[in-house]
Amino acid sequence: MTDPRRTEQPHPDFADLDILDMPDLVRALAEDQRLAVEAVVRAAPALARVVEGALPRLAGGGRLLYVGAGTSGRLGVLDATELTPTFSWPPERAVALIAGGDRAIREAVEGAEDDFGAGARDVRAAGAGELDVVLALAASGTTPYVLGAVEAARAAGAFTVGLANNPGTPLLTAADCAVLLDTGPEPISGSTRLKAGTAQKVALNTLSSALMVRLGKVYGNLMVDVRATNAKLEARALRLVCHATGEDEDAAQRALAEAGGSVKTAIVMLRLGVGAAEAVARLEAAAGHARAALGESLLGEQRGEPFSPRKR
């Protein structure tokens, strides 16, 4: 029986994978990963549409909800978790739902991905609403848990995004915005933790990073909302302030201390010669965008308008 999903089909170029010598085996597996990046590049227009649709909702106070099973679910957990230390995104606004619950992060929970109702229940339990953005991932594009989640999310008025590695699949049809990551057959037949998973990781990196840029979490290409929770990040925060302002480390350190460790606030303080309270006020007036707070030009689309349900 032939499975129409490309990710499930044996790759004709790797029929002798198990008898390759070590250098050729490693090279074959590594080189095949390049196709993951190419798939994401092809999907760039769809990813841009996701950012455009998600931005006003998040600017209005909405959340990112990640939904997946197995590898896809774990990649969602990873992306959600990294937003807080990297961009100071509130952890309660990055919710990861995985088939089988938290136990499935570390071990396989057999059959969980086949439960359509569980996906719907998990989304309802998370309180999905009109301001929320649901990123639903399934390499196959047919995972029942994920499809159930999308159905419930759409019923709640959330903006749903389907990311799948097979064209013409139910997930891409069900979601408000479809992102096809067409990576084709895997070198190890059906092992979507390989380039299908890599493509999902790159796509999530791209999506969440683009959103954070547009939400003012980045000044130039500096991650000025980094949360300095350890010595490495404290040193990084100091370097960021020095780079953005041209000040020496002593001045940057004093500003950071007065700003409570906020890189963005320290930059505005030093660039404008104001105190922490004034810098915070300027940032609040600029919706958190350092460039606007500094009086520099800012694309209108970067700040955006908060989403209103009346505009749907």
Short mmCIF file of C-alpha atoms in Angstrom, two decimals:
data_model
loop_
_atom_site.label_atom_id
_atom_site.label_comp_id
_atom_site.label_asym_id
_atom_site.label_seq_id
_atom_site.Cartn_x
_atom_site.Cartn_y
_atom_site.Cartn_z
CA MET A 1 0.00 0.00 0.00
CA THR A 2 1.37 3.41 -1.01
CA ASP A 3 0.92 6.31 1.39
CA PRO A 4 0.22 9.52 -0.57
CA ARG A 5 2.03 11.65 2.01
CA ARG A 6 5.50 12.41 0.72
CA THR A 7 7.05 12.31 4.19
CA GLU A 8 6.03 8.65 4.44
CA GLN A 9 7.44 7.52 1.11
CA PRO A 10 10.83 5.74 0.87
CA HIS A 11 13.47 8.02 -0.62
CA PRO A 12 14.85 6.44 -3.83
CA ASP A 13 18.28 8.01 -3.33
CA PHE A 14 18.91 6.34 0.04
CA ALA A 15 18.08 2.68 -0.62
CA ASP A 16 21.59 1.65 0.47
CA LEU A 17 21.82 3.98 3.47
CA ASP A 18 22.63 1.15 5.87
CA ILE A 19 25.72 0.00 3.96
CA LEU A 20 27.37 3.38 3.38
CA ASP A 21 30.76 3.87 4.96
CA MET A 22 30.83 6.30 7.89
CA PRO A 23 31.91 9.50 6.09
CA ASP A 24 29.34 8.97 3.34
CA LEU A 25 26.59 8.10 5.83
CA VAL A 26 27.13 11.23 7.88
CA ARG A 27 27.49 13.40 4.77
CA ALA A 28 24.28 12.00 3.26
CA LEU A 29 22.25 12.70 6.38
CA ALA A 30 23.74 16.16 6.83
CA GLU A 31 23.38 17.25 3.22
CA ASP A 32 19.73 16.20 3.10
CA GLN A 33 19.01 18.74 5.86
CA ARG A 34 19.73 21.55 3.40
CA LEU A 35 16.35 20.86 1.83
CA ALA A 36 14.69 21.90 5.09
CA VAL A 37 15.98 25.44 4.80
CA GLU A 38 15.03 25.57 1.12
CA ALA A 39 11.48 24.53 2.03
CA VAL A 40 11.20 27.35 4.58
CA VAL A 41 12.53 29.89 2.06
CA ARG A 42 9.85 28.79 -0.41
CA ALA A 43 7.28 29.25 2.35
CA ALA A 44 8.46 32.80 3.15
CA PRO A 45 5.39 34.51 1.58
CA ALA A 46 3.06 32.35 3.68
CA LEU A 47 5.12 33.00 6.81
CA ALA A 48 4.90 36.74 6.15
CA ARG A 49 1.11 36.45 5.96
CA VAL A 50 1.14 34.69 9.33
CA VAL A 51 3.13 37.54 10.89
CA GLU A 52 0.77 40.12 9.41
CA GLY A 53 -2.27 38.28 10.73
CA ALA A 54 -0.80 37.55 14.15
CA LEU A 55 0.79 40.92 14.90
CA PRO A 56 -2.32 42.99 15.72
CA ARG A 57 -3.67 40.23 17.93
CA LEU A 58 -0.48 39.98 19.93
CA ALA A 59 -0.21 43.77 20.10
CA GLY A 60 -3.70 43.71 21.56
CA GLY A 61 -2.65 41.39 24.38
CA GLY A 62 -3.17 37.98 22.73
CA ARG A 63 -1.15 34.84 23.23
CA LEU A 64 0.80 32.42 21.10
CA LEU A 65 -0.54 28.86 21.48
CA TYR A 66 1.58 26.07 20.03
CA VAL A 67 -0.09 22.73 19.30
CA GLY A 68 1.56 19.50 18.17
CA ALA A 69 2.27 15.84 18.82
CA GLY A 70 5.61 14.03 19.11
CA THR A 71 8.49 15.90 17.50
CA SER A 72 6.22 18.71 16.33
CA GLY A 73 4.86 19.18 19.83
CA ARG A 74 8.33 19.24 21.36
CA LEU A 75 9.46 21.85 18.86
CA GLY A 76 6.50 23.98 19.88
CA VAL A 77 7.47 23.62 23.55
CA LEU A 78 11.03 24.67 22.68
CA ASP A 79 10.01 27.79 20.76
CA ALA A 80 7.51 28.85 23.42
CA THR A 81 10.05 28.37 26.21
CA GLU A 82 12.79 30.39 24.52
CA LEU A 83 10.68 33.52 24.01
CA THR A 84 10.89 34.57 27.67
CA PRO A 85 14.69 34.70 28.17
CA THR A 86 15.31 36.01 24.65
CA PHE A 87 12.61 38.67 24.39
CA SER A 88 11.09 38.95 27.91
CA TRP A 89 7.85 37.66 26.41
CA PRO A 90 5.54 36.76 29.33
CA PRO A 91 5.51 32.97 29.77
CA GLU A 92 1.75 32.98 30.23
CA ARG A 93 1.47 34.38 26.71
CA ALA A 94 3.38 31.48 25.11
CA VAL A 95 1.38 28.33 25.78
CA ALA A 96 2.55 24.97 24.42
CA LEU A 97 0.05 22.13 24.11
CA ILE A 98 1.40 18.69 23.29
CA ALA A 99 -0.54 15.47 22.77
CA GLY A 100 -0.17 13.39 25.90
CA GLY A 101 0.60 16.35 28.14
CA ASP A 102 3.88 17.29 29.78
CA ARG A 103 4.98 13.65 30.03
CA ALA A 104 5.13 13.56 26.23
CA ILE A 105 7.92 16.13 26.23
CA ARG A 106 10.39 13.48 27.40
CA GLU A 107 8.80 10.21 26.34
CA ALA A 108 6.44 8.87 23.71
CA VAL A 109 2.81 8.69 24.82
CA GLU A 110 1.36 6.11 22.47
CA GLY A 111 -1.99 6.90 20.90
CA ALA A 112 -2.19 10.47 22.22
CA GLU A 113 -1.80 11.98 18.78
CA ASP A 114 -4.82 10.02 17.52
CA ASP A 115 -7.23 11.67 19.97
CA PHE A 116 -9.12 14.38 18.06
CA GLY A 117 -11.24 15.20 21.10
CA ALA A 118 -8.22 15.69 23.35
CA GLY A 119 -6.86 18.39 21.04
CA ALA A 120 -10.15 20.24 21.15
CA ARG A 121 -10.40 19.89 24.93
CA ASP A 122 -6.85 21.13 25.50
CA VAL A 123 -7.48 24.26 23.42
CA ARG A 124 -10.73 24.99 25.23
CA ALA A 125 -9.05 24.41 28.60
CA ALA A 126 -6.36 26.91 27.60
CA GLY A 127 -9.14 29.47 27.09
CA ALA A 128 -8.34 30.23 23.45
CA GLY A 129 -10.04 33.39 22.25
CA GLU A 130 -10.18 36.00 19.51
CA LEU A 131 -6.87 37.63 20.40
CA ASP A 132 -4.93 34.36 20.39
CA VAL A 133 -2.73 32.94 17.63
CA VAL A 134 -2.64 29.14 17.38
CA LEU A 135 0.39 27.62 15.65
CA ALA A 136 -0.59 24.05 14.81
CA LEU A 137 2.22 21.74 13.68
CA ALA A 138 2.03 18.30 12.11
CA ALA A 139 4.55 16.96 9.63
CA SER A 140 1.93 14.60 8.20
CA GLY A 141 -0.76 17.27 8.11
CA THR A 142 -3.24 14.65 9.28
CA THR A 143 -2.66 14.30 13.05
CA PRO A 144 -6.10 14.04 14.73
CA TYR A 145 -5.01 15.75 17.97
CA VAL A 146 -3.83 18.78 16.03
CA LEU A 147 -6.91 18.85 13.80
CA GLY A 148 -9.14 18.78 16.87
CA ALA A 149 -7.22 21.68 18.35
CA VAL A 150 -7.57 23.74 15.18
CA GLU A 151 -11.31 23.10 14.99
CA ALA A 152 -11.81 24.25 18.58
CA ALA A 153 -9.52 27.25 18.12
CA ARG A 154 -11.38 28.44 15.05
CA ALA A 155 -14.70 28.02 16.83
CA ALA A 156 -13.33 30.28 19.59
CA GLY A 157 -12.34 32.93 17.03
CA ALA A 158 -8.58 32.46 17.32
CA PHE A 159 -6.29 33.01 14.36
CA THR A 160 -5.13 29.54 13.34
CA VAL A 161 -1.95 28.67 11.46
CA GLY A 162 -1.28 25.21 10.07
CA LEU A 163 2.30 24.12 9.40
CA ALA A 164 2.63 20.79 7.59
CA ASN A 165 5.20 19.04 5.42
CA ASN A 166 2.76 17.47 2.97
CA PRO A 167 0.70 19.38 0.41
CA GLY A 168 -3.07 19.15 0.23
CA THR A 169 -3.48 17.78 3.76
CA PRO A 170 -6.37 18.46 6.18
CA LEU A 171 -4.36 20.70 8.49
CA LEU A 172 -3.49 23.10 5.67
CA THR A 173 -7.15 23.20 4.64
CA ALA A 174 -8.54 23.62 8.15
CA ALA A 175 -6.34 26.52 9.32
CA ASP A 176 -6.93 30.20 8.57
CA CYS A 177 -3.39 30.46 7.22
CA ALA A 178 -1.56 27.50 5.66
CA VAL A 179 2.22 27.11 5.63
CA LEU A 180 3.49 24.22 3.52
CA LEU A 181 7.03 23.09 4.33
CA ASP A 182 7.44 20.65 1.45
CA THR A 183 10.53 18.67 2.45
CA GLY A 184 9.67 15.47 0.58
CA PRO A 185 10.71 11.91 1.55
CA GLU A 186 13.17 11.39 4.38
CA PRO A 187 16.51 9.55 4.06
CA ILE A 188 15.23 7.25 6.81
CA SER A 189 11.76 6.54 5.57
CA GLY A 190 9.08 8.21 7.65
CA SER A 191 11.42 9.67 10.29
CA THR A 192 10.01 13.19 10.32
CA ARG A 193 12.37 14.16 13.13
CA LEU A 194 14.89 14.67 10.31
CA LYS A 195 14.42 17.40 7.70
CA ALA A 196 10.67 17.73 8.25
CA GLY A 197 11.39 18.55 11.90
CA THR A 198 14.29 20.80 10.94
CA ALA A 199 12.02 22.77 8.61
CA GLN A 200 9.47 23.19 11.39
CA LYS A 201 12.17 24.44 13.76
CA VAL A 202 13.45 26.96 11.20
CA ALA A 203 9.90 28.10 10.42
CA LEU A 204 9.09 28.61 14.10
CA ASN A 205 12.36 30.50 14.63
CA THR A 206 11.46 32.72 11.70
CA LEU A 207 7.87 33.33 12.78
CA SER A 208 8.46 34.09 16.43
CA SER A 209 11.56 36.18 15.75
CA ALA A 210 9.77 38.26 13.10
CA LEU A 211 6.88 38.82 15.48
CA MET A 212 9.20 39.92 18.27
CA VAL A 213 11.00 42.33 15.92
CA ARG A 214 7.71 43.91 14.91
CA LEU A 215 6.56 44.09 18.55
CA GLY A 216 9.58 46.22 19.45
CA LYS A 217 11.67 43.54 21.14
CA VAL A 218 14.60 44.34 18.85
CA TYR A 219 16.40 47.63 18.14
CA GLY A 220 18.32 47.42 14.88
CA ASN A 221 19.38 43.81 15.19
CA LEU A 222 19.99 43.95 18.95
CA MET A 223 17.74 41.90 21.26
CA VAL A 224 17.15 44.75 23.66
CA ASP A 225 14.47 42.94 25.69
CA VAL A 226 16.80 40.12 26.74
CA ARG A 227 16.18 38.95 30.30
CA ALA A 228 19.55 38.87 32.07
CA THR A 229 19.09 35.95 34.45
CA ASN A 230 22.67 34.68 34.61
CA ALA A 231 26.24 35.91 34.31
CA LYS A 232 26.41 35.23 30.57
CA LEU A 233 23.27 37.24 29.88
CA GLU A 234 24.33 40.05 32.19
CA ALA A 235 27.55 40.39 30.20
CA ARG A 236 25.54 40.31 26.97
CA ALA A 237 23.24 43.05 28.25
CA LEU A 238 26.25 45.21 29.05
CA ARG A 239 27.71 44.68 25.57
CA LEU A 240 24.38 45.53 23.94
CA VAL A 241 24.10 48.83 25.80
CA CYS A 242 27.70 49.76 24.96
CA HIS A 243 27.19 48.89 21.29
CA ALA A 244 23.93 50.81 20.93
CA THR A 245 25.10 53.93 22.74
CA GLY A 246 28.86 54.12 22.23
CA GLU A 247 29.29 54.55 25.99
CA ASP A 248 31.94 52.77 28.02
CA GLU A 249 31.20 49.86 30.33
CA ASP A 250 31.08 51.96 33.49
CA ALA A 251 28.42 54.27 32.10
CA ALA A 252 26.49 51.35 30.66
CA GLN A 253 26.62 49.49 33.97
CA ARG A 254 25.32 52.50 35.90
CA ALA A 255 22.47 52.95 33.46
CA LEU A 256 21.55 49.28 33.61
CA ALA A 257 21.50 49.39 37.39
CA GLU A 258 19.20 52.41 37.40
CA ALA A 259 17.02 50.77 34.74
CA GLY A 260 16.60 47.60 36.77
CA GLY A 261 18.56 45.60 34.19
CA SER A 262 16.45 46.70 31.22
CA VAL A 263 18.70 47.02 28.17
CA LYS A 264 16.11 48.99 26.24
CA THR A 265 15.56 51.49 29.05
CA ALA A 266 19.31 51.93 29.56
CA ILE A 267 19.80 52.66 25.86
CA VAL A 268 17.11 55.35 25.84
CA MET A 269 18.55 56.86 29.03
CA LEU A 270 22.06 57.15 27.65
CA ARG A 271 21.11 58.21 24.14
CA LEU A 272 18.74 60.96 25.32
CA GLY A 273 20.44 61.89 28.58
CA VAL A 274 17.35 61.23 30.69
CA GLY A 275 16.64 59.28 33.85
CA ALA A 276 15.07 55.86 34.07
CA ALA A 277 11.54 57.14 34.75
CA GLU A 278 11.61 59.40 31.71
CA ALA A 279 13.02 56.62 29.53
CA VAL A 280 10.30 54.22 30.66
CA ALA A 281 7.62 56.84 29.94
CA ARG A 282 9.00 57.42 26.45
CA LEU A 283 9.06 53.69 25.76
CA GLU A 284 5.50 53.25 26.99
CA ALA A 285 4.35 56.08 24.75
CA ALA A 286 6.11 54.36 21.84
CA ALA A 287 4.48 50.97 22.53
CA GLY A 288 7.85 49.61 23.60
CA HIS A 289 9.74 50.47 20.41
CA ALA A 290 13.16 51.87 21.24
CA ARG A 291 13.58 53.43 17.81
CA ALA A 292 10.36 55.41 18.16
CA ALA A 293 11.19 56.38 21.75
CA LEU A 294 14.48 57.79 20.46
CA GLY A 295 12.65 59.85 17.85
CA GLU A 296 13.95 57.79 14.95
CA SER A 297 11.84 56.75 11.97
CA LEU A 298 9.73 53.64 12.39
CA LEU A 299 7.74 51.76 9.77
CA GLY A 300 4.04 52.12 10.46
CA GLU A 301 3.53 48.38 10.12
CA GLN A 302 6.03 47.72 12.90
CA ARG A 303 3.81 49.17 15.56
CA GLY A 304 0.52 48.13 14.00
CA GLU A 305 -2.94 48.53 15.45
CA PRO A 306 -4.18 46.22 18.19
CA PHE A 307 -6.65 43.67 16.91
CA SER A 308 -10.32 44.35 17.52
CA PRO A 309 -12.87 41.52 17.18
CA ARG A 310 -15.12 44.00 15.37
CA LYS A 311 -12.64 44.00 12.47
CA ARG A 312 -13.06 40.31 11.77
#
